[in-house]
Short mmCIF file of C-alpha atoms in Angstrom, two decimals:
data_model
loop_
_atom_site.label_atom_id
_atom_site.label_comp_id
_atom_site.label_asym_id
_atom_site.label_seq_id
_atom_site.Cartn_x
_atom_site.Cartn_y
_atom_site.Cartn_z
CA UNK A 1 -82.92 -7.39 69.69
CA UNK A 2 -79.45 -7.91 71.09
CA UNK A 3 -77.53 -4.88 72.42
CA UNK A 4 -73.93 -3.90 71.80
CA UNK A 5 -71.45 -6.38 73.14
CA UNK A 6 -67.71 -5.88 72.74
CA UNK A 7 -65.13 -8.63 73.36
CA UNK A 8 -61.58 -9.56 72.39
CA UNK A 9 -60.56 -13.22 72.15
CA UNK A 10 -57.04 -14.28 71.26
CA UNK A 11 -56.66 -17.70 69.73
CA UNK A 12 -53.01 -18.87 69.66
CA UNK A 13 -51.92 -21.28 66.94
CA UNK A 14 -48.62 -22.56 65.79
CA UNK A 15 -47.51 -19.58 63.68
CA UNK A 16 -50.28 -17.10 63.97
CA UNK A 17 -52.65 -15.34 66.39
CA UNK A 18 -56.09 -14.43 65.52
CA UNK A 19 -57.47 -11.29 67.32
CA UNK A 20 -61.17 -11.58 67.17
CA UNK A 21 -63.02 -8.32 67.73
CA UNK A 22 -66.74 -8.87 68.08
CA UNK A 23 -69.04 -5.84 67.87
CA UNK A 24 -72.55 -7.13 67.65
CA UNK A 25 -75.80 -5.06 67.38
CA UNK A 26 -78.96 -6.63 66.23
CA UNK A 27 -77.04 -9.77 65.02
CA UNK A 28 -80.25 -11.71 64.35
CA UNK A 29 -81.18 -9.23 61.65
CA UNK A 30 -77.84 -9.36 59.81
CA UNK A 31 -77.27 -11.38 56.63
CA UNK A 32 -74.39 -13.94 56.14
CA UNK A 33 -71.73 -11.99 54.27
CA UNK A 34 -67.92 -12.24 54.39
CA UNK A 35 -65.52 -9.73 53.04
CA UNK A 36 -61.70 -9.73 53.22
CA UNK A 37 -60.00 -6.31 53.16
CA UNK A 38 -56.85 -4.47 54.20
CA UNK A 39 -57.05 -1.96 56.99
CA UNK A 40 -54.59 0.29 59.05
CA UNK A 41 -54.11 -0.16 62.74
CA UNK A 42 -51.68 2.21 64.40
CA UNK A 43 -50.16 2.86 61.00
CA UNK A 44 -49.65 -0.89 60.12
CA UNK A 45 -51.48 -2.49 57.32
CA UNK A 46 -53.25 -5.70 58.36
CA UNK A 47 -55.61 -8.21 56.71
CA UNK A 48 -59.15 -8.23 58.18
CA UNK A 49 -62.07 -10.58 57.51
CA UNK A 50 -65.49 -8.95 57.98
CA UNK A 51 -68.45 -11.20 58.47
CA UNK A 52 -71.92 -10.01 59.47
CA UNK A 53 -70.45 -6.90 60.95
CA UNK A 54 -67.83 -8.85 62.98
CA UNK A 55 -64.15 -8.10 62.25
CA UNK A 56 -61.44 -10.80 62.39
CA UNK A 57 -57.91 -9.40 62.25
CA UNK A 58 -55.12 -11.83 61.40
CA UNK A 59 -51.48 -11.32 62.27
CA UNK A 60 -48.36 -13.58 61.99
CA UNK A 61 -46.36 -14.14 65.13
CA UNK A 62 -43.39 -16.35 65.97
CA UNK A 63 -44.22 -19.70 67.57
CA UNK A 64 -44.77 -19.59 71.35
CA UNK A 65 -43.88 -22.36 73.81
CA UNK A 66 -46.20 -22.74 76.84
CA UNK A 67 -45.20 -24.98 79.77
CA UNK A 68 -46.55 -25.63 83.18
CA UNK A 69 -44.95 -24.31 86.36
CA UNK A 70 -41.93 -26.31 87.11
CA UNK A 71 -41.24 -27.95 90.43
CA UNK A 72 -37.77 -28.67 91.80
CA UNK A 73 -36.31 -31.23 94.30
CA UNK A 74 -34.04 -28.54 95.84
CA UNK A 75 -33.18 -24.85 95.83
CA UNK A 76 -29.96 -25.72 94.18
CA UNK A 77 -31.75 -27.36 91.29
CA UNK A 78 -34.04 -24.31 90.99
CA UNK A 79 -31.02 -21.96 90.89
CA UNK A 80 -29.40 -24.08 88.17
CA UNK A 81 -32.61 -23.97 86.14
CA UNK A 82 -32.89 -20.21 86.43
CA UNK A 83 -29.23 -19.79 85.42
CA UNK A 84 -29.70 -22.08 82.42
CA UNK A 85 -32.80 -20.13 81.39
CA UNK A 86 -30.78 -16.87 81.45
CA UNK A 87 -28.15 -18.45 79.31
CA UNK A 88 -30.67 -20.03 76.97
CA UNK A 89 -32.17 -16.56 76.37
CA UNK A 90 -28.70 -15.30 75.32
CA UNK A 91 -28.04 -18.13 72.86
CA UNK A 92 -31.54 -18.73 71.57
CA UNK A 93 -31.15 -16.30 68.52
CA UNK A 94 -27.84 -18.01 67.54
CA UNK A 95 -29.50 -21.50 67.78
CA UNK A 96 -32.38 -20.39 65.52
CA UNK A 97 -29.99 -18.77 63.04
CA UNK A 98 -27.76 -21.83 63.01
CA UNK A 99 -30.64 -24.21 62.26
CA UNK A 100 -31.96 -21.82 59.67
CA UNK A 101 -28.51 -21.76 57.94
CA UNK A 102 -28.13 -25.59 58.13
CA UNK A 103 -31.60 -26.00 56.51
CA UNK A 104 -30.53 -23.47 53.81
CA UNK A 105 -27.32 -25.33 53.00
CA UNK A 106 -29.21 -28.59 52.70
CA UNK A 107 -31.89 -27.10 50.45
CA UNK A 108 -29.64 -25.08 48.18
CA UNK A 109 -26.78 -27.57 47.75
CA UNK A 110 -28.89 -30.59 47.11
CA UNK A 111 -27.55 -32.34 44.02
CA UNK A 112 -24.65 -29.88 43.85
CA UNK A 113 -21.16 -31.14 42.93
CA UNK A 114 -18.70 -31.52 45.76
CA UNK A 115 -16.42 -28.71 44.56
CA UNK A 116 -19.19 -26.25 44.04
CA UNK A 117 -20.78 -27.20 47.36
CA UNK A 118 -17.51 -26.54 49.20
CA UNK A 119 -17.26 -23.10 47.53
CA UNK A 120 -20.87 -22.29 48.48
CA UNK A 121 -20.28 -23.28 52.16
CA UNK A 122 -16.97 -21.34 52.25
CA UNK A 123 -18.65 -18.14 51.01
CA UNK A 124 -21.53 -18.56 53.42
CA UNK A 125 -19.10 -19.04 56.25
CA UNK A 126 -17.34 -15.81 55.42
CA UNK A 127 -20.56 -13.99 55.63
CA UNK A 128 -21.51 -15.55 58.95
CA UNK A 129 -18.04 -14.84 60.50
CA UNK A 130 -18.58 -11.11 60.08
CA UNK A 131 -21.80 -11.19 61.95
CA UNK A 132 -21.27 -13.78 64.63
CA UNK A 133 -17.61 -14.14 65.44
CA UNK A 134 -17.48 -11.50 68.15
CA UNK A 135 -20.71 -12.37 70.04
CA UNK A 136 -19.98 -16.11 69.98
CA UNK A 137 -16.48 -15.54 71.35
CA UNK A 138 -18.00 -13.93 74.40
CA UNK A 139 -20.10 -17.02 75.33
CA UNK A 140 -19.20 -18.98 78.47
CA UNK A 141 -18.70 -22.74 78.37
CA UNK A 142 -22.22 -23.43 79.74
CA UNK A 143 -23.75 -20.99 77.21
CA UNK A 144 -21.85 -22.75 74.45
CA UNK A 145 -23.06 -26.13 75.67
CA UNK A 146 -26.67 -25.00 75.75
CA UNK A 147 -26.33 -23.61 72.24
CA UNK A 148 -24.96 -26.95 70.92
CA UNK A 149 -27.63 -28.91 72.70
CA UNK A 150 -30.41 -26.63 71.26
CA UNK A 151 -29.12 -27.38 67.64
CA UNK A 152 -28.64 -31.08 68.35
CA UNK A 153 -32.09 -31.35 69.92
CA UNK A 154 -33.91 -29.66 67.04
CA UNK A 155 -31.99 -31.43 64.20
CA UNK A 156 -31.76 -34.76 66.07
CA UNK A 157 -28.11 -35.09 65.04
CA UNK A 158 -24.78 -34.90 66.95
CA UNK A 159 -22.88 -31.66 66.27
CA UNK A 160 -19.93 -33.75 64.94
CA UNK A 161 -22.14 -35.28 62.19
CA UNK A 162 -23.56 -31.84 61.34
CA UNK A 163 -20.10 -30.47 60.88
CA UNK A 164 -18.99 -33.40 58.88
CA UNK A 165 -21.96 -33.07 56.53
CA UNK A 166 -21.56 -29.38 56.04
CA UNK A 167 -17.75 -29.08 56.07
CA UNK A 168 -15.67 -32.26 56.08
CA UNK A 169 -14.55 -35.14 58.26
CA UNK A 170 -11.24 -33.35 58.99
CA UNK A 171 -13.02 -30.19 60.04
CA UNK A 172 -15.37 -32.15 62.31
CA UNK A 173 -12.42 -33.94 63.88
CA UNK A 174 -10.72 -30.67 64.44
CA UNK A 175 -13.66 -29.23 66.27
CA UNK A 176 -14.15 -32.43 68.25
CA UNK A 177 -10.61 -32.08 69.59
CA UNK A 178 -11.13 -28.44 70.44
CA UNK A 179 -14.50 -29.27 72.01
CA UNK A 180 -12.98 -31.86 74.34
CA UNK A 181 -10.64 -29.15 75.65
CA UNK A 182 -13.70 -27.20 76.72
CA UNK A 183 -15.50 -30.22 78.03
CA UNK A 184 -17.76 -30.99 75.02
CA UNK A 185 -18.13 -34.26 73.25
CA UNK A 186 -19.48 -33.32 69.83
CA UNK A 187 -19.95 -36.97 68.87
CA UNK A 188 -22.22 -37.60 71.85
CA UNK A 189 -25.28 -35.62 70.69
CA UNK A 190 -28.26 -34.76 72.91
CA UNK A 191 -29.20 -37.67 75.25
CA UNK A 192 -32.58 -37.25 76.93
CA UNK A 193 -32.39 -37.81 80.66
CA UNK A 194 -28.67 -37.21 80.88
CA UNK A 195 -29.16 -33.68 82.24
CA UNK A 196 -32.73 -33.09 83.57
CA UNK A 197 -32.18 -29.35 83.81
CA UNK A 198 -31.09 -29.27 80.13
CA UNK A 199 -34.15 -31.34 79.24
CA UNK A 200 -36.44 -28.74 80.86
CA UNK A 201 -34.72 -25.81 79.10
CA UNK A 202 -34.92 -27.55 75.66
CA UNK A 203 -38.61 -28.16 76.25
CA UNK A 204 -39.10 -24.52 77.24
CA UNK A 205 -37.38 -23.01 74.17
CA UNK A 206 -38.72 -23.91 70.75
CA UNK A 207 -35.98 -23.42 68.16
CA UNK A 208 -37.73 -25.08 65.27
CA UNK A 209 -37.35 -23.51 61.87
CA UNK A 210 -38.94 -24.62 58.63
#
């Protein structure tokens, strides 16, 4: 007979983590039965799969990015990387939300007439202004650049083309002119290898949204 063994194993997948709690006692004598049920843990209702006395608790988590320890050619390069990481942490939520909104516009305006689509985008823009105008105004130039590159990297499209598809060519040109004033070229897009520090940051932060 096997005696009581308790272990916890965490298995990380793309969008979920499985917390496997094994409590085995006399496993050889147990039958092969599987039951799915709801249970409460610290006041939260979770789904549990019970099989032969073993309990498998499933929980949804956001996607996690795991990278190896980075090496740098100089202390200056390391300082820039750490600075970019701090800035990326600040703009990350805005990048995810921007990508989410772009996907939403694509999905909900598909096949929509031009006039109706413009009205939809205009109403959505009003909603977003209330929530994001103040925090986005406080971003530095470098933070703004990282935000733009995060969006371009995920959507594989220059910001100019994104603005043109959602708004209009005139609007995209207006933002391109303003962007140049702050040192951005919205037509350029993300170019791998152009900025090694930026490459590392974009690899570290997963902004994908489906």
